[in-house]
XYZ file of C-alpha atoms in Angstrom:
700
model
C 11.428 80.560 123.983
C 12.955 77.505 122.159
C 10.734 74.527 121.584
C 12.136 71.266 122.752
C 11.714 67.690 121.430
C 8.739 65.833 122.927
C 10.776 62.737 123.674
C 14.056 62.128 125.439
C 14.843 59.479 122.707
C 17.226 60.779 120.260
C 15.906 60.378 116.664
C 17.762 58.244 114.113
C 17.932 58.297 110.400
C 19.355 60.595 107.761
C 17.054 63.600 108.248
C 15.308 65.349 111.127
C 12.429 63.438 112.677
C 10.200 66.577 112.684
C 10.603 69.976 111.038
C 10.333 71.715 114.413
C 12.384 70.882 117.496
C 14.614 68.385 115.644
C 18.293 67.996 116.501
C 20.630 68.833 113.654
C 23.304 66.307 112.781
C 26.639 66.482 110.889
C 29.000 63.784 109.695
C 31.917 64.753 112.060
C 31.663 64.848 115.858
C 32.375 68.232 117.444
C 31.647 67.606 121.188
C 34.857 67.879 123.240
C 35.980 64.917 125.156
C 38.307 64.261 128.021
C 38.466 65.901 131.496
C 37.050 69.138 130.256
C 34.054 67.620 128.405
C 30.546 67.730 129.628
C 29.281 64.451 131.180
C 26.907 62.547 128.935
C 23.298 62.294 129.854
C 22.275 58.956 131.353
C 18.966 57.223 130.367
C 16.406 56.360 132.966
C 17.495 53.636 135.269
C 21.162 54.002 134.375
C 23.725 55.785 136.585
C 25.355 58.919 135.026
C 28.666 58.279 133.463
C 31.737 59.478 135.351
C 33.660 62.515 134.019
C 36.291 61.548 131.512
C 34.570 58.359 130.357
C 32.355 57.898 127.354
C 28.973 56.190 126.916
C 27.763 54.153 123.907
C 25.917 57.222 122.763
C 29.003 59.389 122.978
C 30.960 56.828 120.880
C 28.281 57.022 118.174
C 26.261 53.936 119.315
C 22.758 53.802 120.861
C 21.987 50.814 123.264
C 20.834 48.791 120.328
C 24.167 49.209 118.614
C 22.794 51.397 115.794
C 25.236 54.123 114.575
C 24.052 57.597 115.582
C 25.512 60.902 114.588
C 26.350 63.097 117.531
C 24.777 66.570 118.005
C 26.944 69.364 116.742
C 24.990 72.470 117.893
C 27.843 73.216 120.213
C 25.607 75.083 122.659
C 22.730 74.675 124.950
C 20.048 75.889 122.517
C 18.452 72.400 121.903
C 20.218 70.405 124.651
C 18.145 68.542 127.310
C 19.412 67.808 130.807
C 18.421 65.024 133.146
C 15.549 65.887 135.515
C 17.375 63.906 138.254
C 20.642 65.966 138.004
C 20.706 69.511 136.580
C 23.596 70.390 134.318
C 25.937 72.749 136.192
C 28.622 72.747 133.647
C 27.116 74.790 130.882
C 29.489 77.357 129.318
C 28.819 80.932 130.594
C 27.391 83.536 128.140
C 29.712 86.009 126.535
C 30.913 88.746 128.870
C 29.345 92.154 128.553
C 32.591 93.995 128.522
C 33.666 95.818 125.412
C 35.759 93.477 123.244
C 39.022 94.517 121.695
C 40.130 94.123 118.094
C 42.221 91.079 117.289
C 45.533 91.188 115.508
C 45.541 91.177 111.657
C 46.706 87.597 111.573
C 43.966 86.193 113.721
C 41.621 83.677 112.070
C 38.318 85.224 111.061
C 36.470 81.977 110.464
C 32.797 82.146 111.372
C 32.117 78.474 111.993
C 33.583 75.744 114.088
C 35.422 76.083 117.395
C 36.549 79.619 116.677
C 33.028 80.794 116.263
C 32.079 79.258 119.616
C 35.111 81.037 121.188
C 33.962 84.362 119.787
C 30.383 83.895 120.745
C 30.916 82.468 124.261
C 34.209 83.948 125.245
C 35.467 80.528 126.384
C 38.736 79.058 125.200
C 40.456 82.268 124.532
C 44.054 82.325 125.943
C 44.767 84.828 128.665
C 45.415 88.334 127.396
C 43.848 87.690 124.015
C 41.274 90.410 123.216
C 37.901 89.389 121.920
C 37.230 90.323 118.330
C 34.505 92.919 117.622
C 33.033 91.120 114.699
C 29.272 91.067 115.317
C 26.863 93.910 115.149
C 26.011 93.361 118.825
C 29.662 93.902 119.705
C 29.701 97.187 117.985
C 26.338 98.301 119.534
C 27.692 97.528 122.961
C 30.869 99.367 122.284
C 29.172 102.426 120.969
C 26.712 102.463 123.871
C 29.537 102.288 126.455
C 31.781 104.749 124.628
C 28.972 107.415 124.265
C 28.080 107.020 127.904
C 31.710 107.651 128.797
C 31.847 110.700 126.557
C 28.587 111.994 127.948
C 29.967 111.910 131.541
C 32.322 114.781 130.733
C 31.175 118.378 131.681
C 34.008 120.479 130.479
C 36.005 120.333 127.293
C 38.957 118.474 128.524
C 36.837 115.808 130.150
C 34.924 115.192 126.962
C 38.072 114.940 124.870
C 39.684 112.643 127.344
C 36.540 110.452 127.480
C 36.726 110.139 123.668
C 40.317 109.005 123.800
C 39.866 106.643 126.738
C 36.859 105.065 125.165
C 38.426 104.313 121.795
C 41.944 103.340 122.841
C 42.620 100.330 122.897
C 39.112 99.034 122.126
C 38.509 100.565 118.827
C 41.981 101.933 117.723
C 45.576 101.802 118.801
C 46.020 105.607 118.697
C 43.982 108.737 118.363
C 44.613 112.378 117.592
C 42.032 114.919 118.344
C 42.039 118.354 116.607
C 39.735 121.265 117.663
C 39.211 124.682 116.244
C 41.169 127.463 117.750
C 39.351 129.378 119.070
C 36.191 127.337 119.417
C 33.053 129.032 118.234
C 30.465 129.613 120.867
C 26.744 129.034 120.218
C 25.448 130.642 117.097
C 28.301 133.168 116.761
C 29.940 133.198 113.287
C 33.727 133.173 113.636
C 35.768 135.441 111.539
C 39.149 134.852 109.978
C 40.614 131.536 108.712
C 39.804 128.225 110.277
C 42.676 126.972 112.489
C 42.858 123.469 114.015
C 44.972 122.882 117.053
C 46.079 119.424 118.173
C 44.151 119.127 121.490
C 45.138 115.613 122.671
C 46.700 112.386 121.586
C 46.532 108.919 123.139
C 47.770 105.450 122.266
C 48.112 101.921 123.624
C 50.991 101.660 126.034
C 53.875 99.424 125.145
C 53.589 97.415 128.387
C 51.323 94.372 128.306
C 49.899 92.120 130.929
C 49.768 88.483 129.811
C 46.748 87.827 132.076
C 44.735 91.007 131.685
C 45.635 92.278 128.250
C 46.858 95.954 127.843
C 47.653 97.949 130.869
C 46.184 101.525 130.825
C 48.823 104.318 130.806
C 49.061 106.280 134.023
C 49.437 109.416 131.980
C 48.702 110.187 128.370
C 51.892 109.348 126.581
C 52.980 110.606 123.210
C 53.706 107.656 120.944
C 57.079 107.572 119.303
C 55.640 107.550 115.832
C 53.545 110.706 116.694
C 56.633 112.708 117.297
C 56.986 113.270 113.601
C 54.129 115.789 113.646
C 55.783 119.039 113.092
C 53.052 121.567 113.933
C 50.237 121.569 116.500
C 48.406 124.233 114.447
C 46.868 123.710 111.068
C 45.209 126.394 108.929
C 42.436 124.902 106.825
C 42.801 126.546 103.406
C 39.635 127.336 101.604
C 39.131 124.923 98.702
C 41.930 122.666 99.971
C 41.686 118.880 100.440
C 41.329 119.140 104.180
C 38.512 121.612 103.784
C 36.685 119.269 101.432
C 36.941 116.339 103.782
C 35.663 118.515 106.740
C 32.769 119.719 104.690
C 31.875 116.230 103.766
C 31.244 115.533 107.505
C 31.309 111.746 107.068
C 34.339 109.724 108.244
C 36.623 108.409 105.430
C 39.377 105.852 105.337
C 42.935 107.443 105.149
C 43.707 105.448 101.960
C 40.971 107.282 99.976
C 42.386 109.900 97.556
C 40.707 112.830 99.387
C 42.063 111.742 102.789
C 45.570 111.068 101.318
C 45.621 114.684 100.115
C 44.198 116.101 103.362
C 46.533 114.235 105.841
C 49.715 116.184 104.972
C 47.820 119.489 105.482
C 46.472 118.285 108.844
C 49.547 116.583 110.273
C 52.275 118.797 108.972
C 55.232 118.060 106.716
C 56.193 114.454 107.044
C 53.324 113.825 109.470
C 51.572 111.469 107.099
C 54.198 108.888 107.775
C 52.558 107.912 111.037
C 49.472 106.739 109.078
C 49.801 103.007 108.307
C 48.767 101.644 104.938
C 45.570 100.010 104.055
C 42.358 100.642 105.825
C 44.078 101.213 109.199
C 43.212 104.935 109.737
C 39.994 106.762 109.755
C 39.661 110.535 109.501
C 36.406 111.629 111.129
C 35.276 115.364 111.094
C 33.754 116.608 114.372
C 30.557 118.573 113.537
C 28.676 120.426 116.254
C 25.280 121.911 116.077
C 26.166 124.455 113.388
C 29.554 123.769 111.939
C 32.627 121.527 111.932
C 34.645 122.182 115.063
C 37.513 119.686 114.570
C 38.597 116.308 113.439
C 39.638 112.963 114.979
C 42.139 110.567 113.461
C 41.813 106.854 114.515
C 44.886 104.683 113.849
C 45.667 100.941 113.981
C 49.142 99.492 113.877
C 50.126 97.464 110.749
C 50.164 94.198 112.605
C 46.507 94.723 113.703
C 43.311 93.919 111.846
C 42.225 96.680 109.435
C 39.123 98.710 109.874
C 35.993 97.511 108.078
C 33.192 99.396 106.477
C 30.962 99.141 109.543
C 33.735 100.793 111.544
C 33.048 103.970 109.682
C 29.568 104.104 111.245
C 31.189 103.603 114.658
C 33.635 106.508 114.058
C 30.633 108.683 112.876
C 28.835 107.960 116.104
C 31.823 108.681 118.256
C 32.538 111.936 116.315
C 28.938 113.136 116.535
C 28.527 112.509 120.340
C 31.913 114.091 120.979
C 31.227 117.115 118.871
C 27.887 117.767 120.367
C 29.369 117.368 123.865
C 32.165 119.762 123.039
C 29.579 122.338 121.703
C 27.647 122.115 124.882
C 30.719 122.360 127.111
C 31.841 125.462 125.292
C 28.423 127.077 125.576
C 28.199 126.063 129.213
C 31.684 127.589 129.883
C 30.607 130.797 128.253
C 27.481 130.983 130.290
C 29.314 130.191 133.510
C 31.817 132.996 132.601
C 29.003 135.480 131.988
C 27.212 134.487 135.146
C 30.459 134.798 137.225
C 31.253 138.192 135.763
C 27.666 139.342 136.269
C 27.955 138.344 139.937
C 31.230 140.107 140.391
C 30.000 143.306 138.808
C 26.885 143.296 140.912
C 28.884 143.153 144.133
C 31.222 146.057 145.226
C 34.666 145.516 143.945
C 36.206 147.235 146.986
C 34.830 148.544 150.157
C 35.077 152.272 150.980
C 37.074 153.605 153.907
C 34.602 155.895 155.683
C 35.673 157.930 158.708
C 35.133 156.122 162.017
C 34.364 152.683 160.822
C 36.339 149.787 159.410
C 34.685 147.218 157.057
C 35.200 143.604 155.919
C 33.141 141.413 153.721
C 32.805 137.904 152.416
C 30.712 136.277 149.694
C 30.373 132.488 149.046
C 28.237 131.045 146.368
C 26.106 128.023 147.050
C 28.340 125.760 144.882
C 30.742 126.043 142.004
C 28.070 125.020 139.609
C 25.653 127.704 140.832
C 27.730 130.816 141.281
C 24.922 133.175 140.503
C 22.559 134.215 143.332
C 20.607 137.128 144.689
C 22.629 137.988 147.842
C 24.394 141.239 148.037
C 26.107 143.659 150.438
C 27.056 147.289 150.157
C 28.645 150.197 152.159
C 27.715 153.611 151.042
C 29.386 156.845 152.467
C 26.876 159.503 153.368
C 27.129 163.164 154.284
C 28.358 164.031 157.721
C 30.870 161.153 157.804
C 28.054 158.653 158.176
C 27.890 155.316 156.242
C 24.975 153.225 155.191
C 25.396 149.412 155.616
C 23.183 147.311 153.415
C 22.724 143.544 153.042
C 19.927 141.903 151.034
C 18.883 138.502 149.568
C 16.747 138.121 146.408
C 14.658 135.009 146.214
C 16.151 132.429 143.880
C 19.581 131.346 142.328
C 19.473 132.250 138.712
C 20.530 134.992 136.253
C 17.206 136.642 136.829
C 17.783 136.810 140.621
C 21.191 138.287 140.016
C 19.731 140.917 137.578
C 16.993 141.883 140.096
C 19.634 142.088 142.804
C 21.626 144.480 140.698
C 18.593 146.778 140.106
C 17.751 146.791 143.778
C 21.315 147.549 144.772
C 21.449 150.407 142.311
C 18.186 151.802 143.677
C 19.484 151.521 147.220
C 22.650 153.481 146.350
C 20.535 156.196 144.707
C 18.213 156.436 147.544
C 21.154 156.520 150.018
C 22.558 159.529 147.977
C 19.370 161.403 148.786
C 20.034 160.819 152.443
C 16.580 159.345 153.128
C 15.785 157.651 156.472
C 16.247 153.804 156.480
C 12.540 153.090 156.557
C 12.046 155.391 153.556
C 14.698 153.616 151.690
C 12.994 150.201 152.258
C 9.692 151.651 151.230
C 10.989 152.852 147.909
C 12.831 149.524 147.354
C 9.442 147.803 147.920
C 7.906 149.970 145.203
C 10.760 149.223 142.912
C 10.364 145.445 143.439
C 6.750 145.619 142.567
C 7.482 147.448 139.437
C 9.967 144.682 138.404
C 7.220 141.999 138.732
C 4.595 140.511 141.009
C 6.813 137.617 142.176
C 10.038 139.680 142.728
C 10.605 139.396 146.427
C 13.744 140.010 148.523
C 14.743 140.618 152.112
C 16.908 143.610 153.039
C 18.376 145.229 156.073
C 19.446 148.869 155.892
C 21.469 150.585 158.654
C 23.055 154.097 158.993
C 25.915 154.557 161.283
C 26.888 158.022 162.669
C 30.402 158.042 164.060
C 29.942 161.346 165.691
C 26.864 160.572 167.790
C 27.973 156.827 168.072
C 24.362 155.765 167.071
C 23.124 153.501 164.468
C 19.593 153.526 162.902
C 18.371 150.160 161.468
C 15.277 149.264 159.343
C 14.481 145.608 158.390
C 12.476 144.047 155.660
C 12.114 140.362 156.497
C 15.866 139.822 157.020
C 17.642 137.921 159.867
C 18.558 140.306 162.622
C 22.143 141.646 162.957
C 24.461 140.622 165.756
C 26.490 143.141 167.781
C 29.715 142.045 169.306
C 30.663 144.327 172.172
C 34.293 145.137 173.189
C 34.054 143.043 176.308
C 33.208 139.821 174.272
C 29.440 139.837 174.762
C 27.523 138.992 171.519
C 23.962 140.455 171.353
C 21.304 139.755 168.723
C 19.689 143.227 168.168
C 16.029 143.610 168.584
C 14.919 144.960 165.302
C 11.300 144.986 164.028
C 11.262 142.219 161.366
C 9.058 143.792 158.782
C 7.728 142.228 155.608
C 9.992 141.277 152.709
C 10.445 143.649 149.848
C 7.966 143.167 147.108
C 4.947 142.329 149.266
C 3.507 145.815 148.929
C 1.264 147.784 151.092
C 3.361 147.377 154.258
C 4.984 149.911 156.555
C 8.621 149.685 157.672
C 9.840 150.819 161.092
C 13.367 152.034 162.092
C 14.877 151.784 165.469
C 17.922 153.819 166.753
C 20.452 151.997 168.948
C 23.825 152.778 170.610
C 26.877 151.793 168.611
C 29.815 152.097 171.189
C 33.360 152.378 169.987
C 35.078 149.071 169.605
C 31.838 147.177 168.891
C 31.458 145.094 165.728
C 28.185 144.877 163.821
C 27.687 141.749 161.744
C 25.209 141.746 158.859
C 24.592 138.466 157.002
C 22.141 136.577 154.798
C 20.135 133.514 155.773
C 22.599 131.200 153.977
C 24.978 131.520 156.980
C 22.399 130.485 159.661
C 19.856 128.407 157.838
C 20.126 124.956 156.118
C 18.364 121.678 155.778
C 19.946 120.597 159.025
C 19.086 123.574 161.193
C 16.408 126.249 161.440
C 17.301 129.943 161.327
C 17.030 130.640 165.048
C 19.310 127.725 165.859
C 21.749 129.126 163.357
C 21.571 132.625 164.823
C 22.260 131.317 168.340
C 25.269 129.328 167.039
C 26.490 132.490 165.281
C 26.155 134.398 168.559
C 28.050 131.765 170.481
C 30.767 131.679 167.799
C 31.350 135.377 167.954
C 31.519 135.377 171.794
C 34.047 132.494 171.753
C 36.213 134.234 169.147
C 36.187 137.477 171.202
C 37.444 135.590 174.199
C 40.640 134.692 172.409
C 41.741 138.275 172.215
C 40.735 139.367 175.669
C 38.205 141.858 176.971
C 40.233 145.031 175.988
C 41.089 144.119 172.382
C 38.505 143.219 169.712
C 39.332 140.371 167.281
C 40.883 141.367 163.936
C 38.016 142.024 161.521
C 39.326 139.805 158.652
C 40.043 136.915 160.975
C 36.651 137.269 162.605
C 34.944 136.863 159.217
C 36.989 133.711 158.531
C 36.024 132.299 161.913
C 32.366 132.959 161.278
C 32.392 131.060 157.938
C 34.189 128.139 159.717
C 30.989 127.383 161.647
C 29.578 126.090 158.391
C 29.341 122.351 158.207
C 29.227 119.941 155.181
C 25.450 120.187 154.877
C 25.229 123.897 155.609
C 25.878 125.186 152.012
C 22.374 125.200 150.628
C 22.373 128.921 149.828
C 24.821 131.640 148.950
C 26.245 133.752 151.770
C 26.873 137.483 152.025
C 28.608 138.773 155.100
C 29.475 142.364 156.074
C 31.238 143.305 159.242
C 31.644 146.870 160.539
C 34.024 147.751 163.369
C 32.836 151.088 165.004
C 35.748 153.270 165.894
C 33.720 156.503 166.043
C 34.930 160.020 166.322
C 35.744 161.399 169.744
C 33.697 164.576 170.701
C 37.061 166.358 171.260
C 37.751 165.945 167.477
C 34.486 167.584 166.428
C 33.672 171.355 166.138
C 30.137 172.370 165.287
C 28.577 175.797 164.834
C 25.414 177.550 163.476
C 25.832 180.662 161.329
C 23.080 183.158 160.477
C 22.727 183.728 156.822
C 24.187 187.298 156.894
C 27.183 189.145 155.335
C 29.156 188.773 158.565
C 28.918 185.007 158.425
C 32.135 184.314 156.416
C 34.249 186.418 158.778
C 32.833 184.575 161.782
C 33.418 181.280 160.156
C 37.108 182.093 159.542
C 37.532 183.090 163.317
C 35.822 179.890 164.531
C 37.920 177.656 162.284
C 41.094 179.457 163.509
C 40.337 178.795 167.134
C 39.530 175.111 166.468
C 42.772 174.620 164.651
C 44.704 176.322 167.376
C 43.131 173.988 170.015
C 44.108 170.939 167.949
C 47.604 172.189 167.378
C 47.158 172.600 163.666
C 47.944 176.378 163.277
C 50.054 175.645 160.163
C 46.834 174.865 158.247
C 45.040 178.018 159.255
C 45.594 180.000 155.979
C 44.283 177.276 153.769
C 41.344 176.323 155.977
C 40.243 179.957 156.440
C 40.365 180.665 152.663
C 38.310 177.640 151.755
C 35.848 178.000 154.607
C 35.291 181.615 153.672
C 34.559 180.736 149.986
C 32.110 177.873 150.811
C 30.248 179.800 153.555
C 29.901 182.816 151.235
C 28.214 180.721 148.590
C 25.889 179.206 151.252
C 24.708 182.425 152.836
C 24.108 184.047 149.492
C 21.052 181.892 148.870
C 20.171 180.366 152.307
C 17.080 181.382 154.278
C 17.900 179.409 157.351
C 20.981 179.160 159.582
C 23.982 177.630 157.896
C 25.865 174.802 159.625
C 29.723 174.592 159.833
C 31.437 171.438 161.185
C 35.192 170.482 161.374
C 36.222 166.839 161.940
C 39.683 165.862 162.849
C 40.592 162.361 161.945
C 43.360 161.151 159.648
C 42.329 164.152 157.466
C 40.737 167.484 158.308
C 37.243 167.561 156.916
C 35.047 170.624 156.723
C 31.243 170.495 156.101
C 28.951 173.421 155.347
C 25.141 172.812 155.136
C 22.323 174.985 154.033
C 18.692 174.662 153.029
C 19.153 175.193 149.235
C 18.761 171.886 147.241
C 20.632 173.093 144.155
C 24.186 171.724 144.039
C 27.090 174.007 143.077
C 28.834 173.249 139.833
C 32.517 173.931 139.086
C 32.984 176.280 136.155
C 35.672 178.430 134.644
C 35.067 182.127 135.512
C 35.734 184.686 132.843
C 38.146 187.574 133.280
C 35.229 190.114 133.727
C 33.341 188.005 136.279
C 33.372 189.216 139.829
C 32.525 185.789 141.329
C 32.598 182.081 140.297
C 36.153 181.369 141.577
C 35.364 179.916 144.943
C 34.896 176.354 143.921
C 37.899 176.648 141.533
C 40.027 177.430 144.658
C 38.517 174.559 146.653
C 39.188 172.219 143.739
C 42.893 173.277 143.487
C 43.722 173.352 147.277
C 41.558 170.539 148.696
C 42.433 166.863 148.761
C 38.864 165.940 147.820
C 35.590 167.799 147.722
C 31.980 167.220 146.942
C 28.299 168.182 147.371
C 25.493 166.043 148.521
C 21.862 166.787 148.325
C 19.763 166.175 151.497
C 16.078 166.018 152.171
C 16.441 169.475 153.927
C 18.930 171.072 151.510
C 22.611 170.182 150.771
C 26.070 169.845 152.323
C 29.243 170.923 150.584
C 32.433 169.386 152.039
C 36.165 169.319 151.461
C 39.071 167.511 152.904
C 42.702 168.539 153.565
C 45.671 166.339 154.371
C 46.997 166.878 157.851
C 50.596 168.320 157.899
């Protein structure tokens, strides 16, 4: 707060009336006059003077005729206004915008009217930039520039923010060089240090006489920058450029070290773009660990040269930019790792099991949070069955994705053992408890049998599946909800339901049906209605295309419905007709292989596939012979006719056969070798009651 004089009477004499609150006087009047001058203050009892006129005091006389020196403070700091009429014509304070640098020929005087113009912003002609001469100007510029740089997230945004913040306010042109490739985190790069010209920017040639410089619509290459011959620069160990970069601090381009480093940085003849004098600053860009680039600030010869304090400004800009680039590179690497982790956790392609068609979708919650705990899977099982799995681990982090990967791997292993769905969930629950006390997830595990046209489902706290029938009716299946995986000490229950041919089963995670704007059961009902409406478009006799159906389901999501990632798995049940299945039981005796050959020949004759009889009989005989040699219970033989011919032989022995090369003196050991050479595919799967050996042959 400024103290004011205690009297409205102006003091007279040669010196101040009091040491505090006195009005300073000079020998020459400085108050402006005329139409633009402030009106003089009237004394009590006198009317205020009209604008454009002068009072005795304004002419240097008091009412008594004594000569008085006018006030020259030039501002409102010590001025008093009349209590009857407030002064509404005070000059406005200096604008808070970032001032621009004046040309080199502009007057740098500190006092007088030019000083008032610089401090108040008044009196400058249109289009004339305010000079950045005070420390406050530099502080405001650095603050605004660093905020603009900090707004960038990726590398290009940060570099562009540096260029746009400095041109034209701080410099007329800028060149930004970055290491190629940029080091990530604490890794120590190998090989020579190479700088690449990442971006250039300059003041556009066009000017606006009222608003100053017009910003360029696109980053243009200044004509004088075209002399740069190379975009790549290798920093030689022990060279001049290496010494400047190691020094970290910005330097003027006219220093001996910078003059020797610029040809190495800009290329042959590139130093010609650098004006003489202190009109260029070379600033190394140092990140957390090492120098990652350099920035070159340039001013035209007709502009005012840089000052010593501008080196501090360049250092601040370089530091903030380098740290931002460091973080952007590290964030980009983490986002890449997270994205790759998520991709490897989910199935790359879906299998094509017999009797069912599959389609899937996965949507992350947002581009900035691509990692989540949702997953889906389709696992072929013995007997042409397929396991359909969908799950959701709590959270959206790398930890959630890692736990999801472990649970998915566990589910695949348990499916290979052909365990019932409720047993699979029980073992998943135990695995989640081993991973941690707070590792929870929901999961739905279903097994579809295309031969029996049945599906067995067990649920662990997951939203129920929806079955779309061929006629267009959508049904939410009644499945026992169960407790989430990881709770521990709970029992899971499985239910077996019909899966008619032409029906579509939709498995999904809660991100599809639940959001901040709707609860889960409202979302499930909307999903059911969406499926029914989509099925009506194709008619009652034709189910909608599977891929298009998945897209239609995702279209039901609104702008506020993307709170969670979404996993979607759709299964179209085609099934296998009973006429395409042949099934027998064979007693484990020596006559079993001969009987198996005769049964296979009859089935192939019934299907019109007699030309495959020789190959099928040979392979069936070899597999059945191996089965009855060790089996103690009846052996099963099943032939399936689909797009291929599949043969399955089951027994009660858990040991799996291994392919080996028989020696010349061995009497056996060549059965699987023949199967491996003649069959399209073959394999063996361990079951809870034994094993199944199967092979497939292409249909002629």
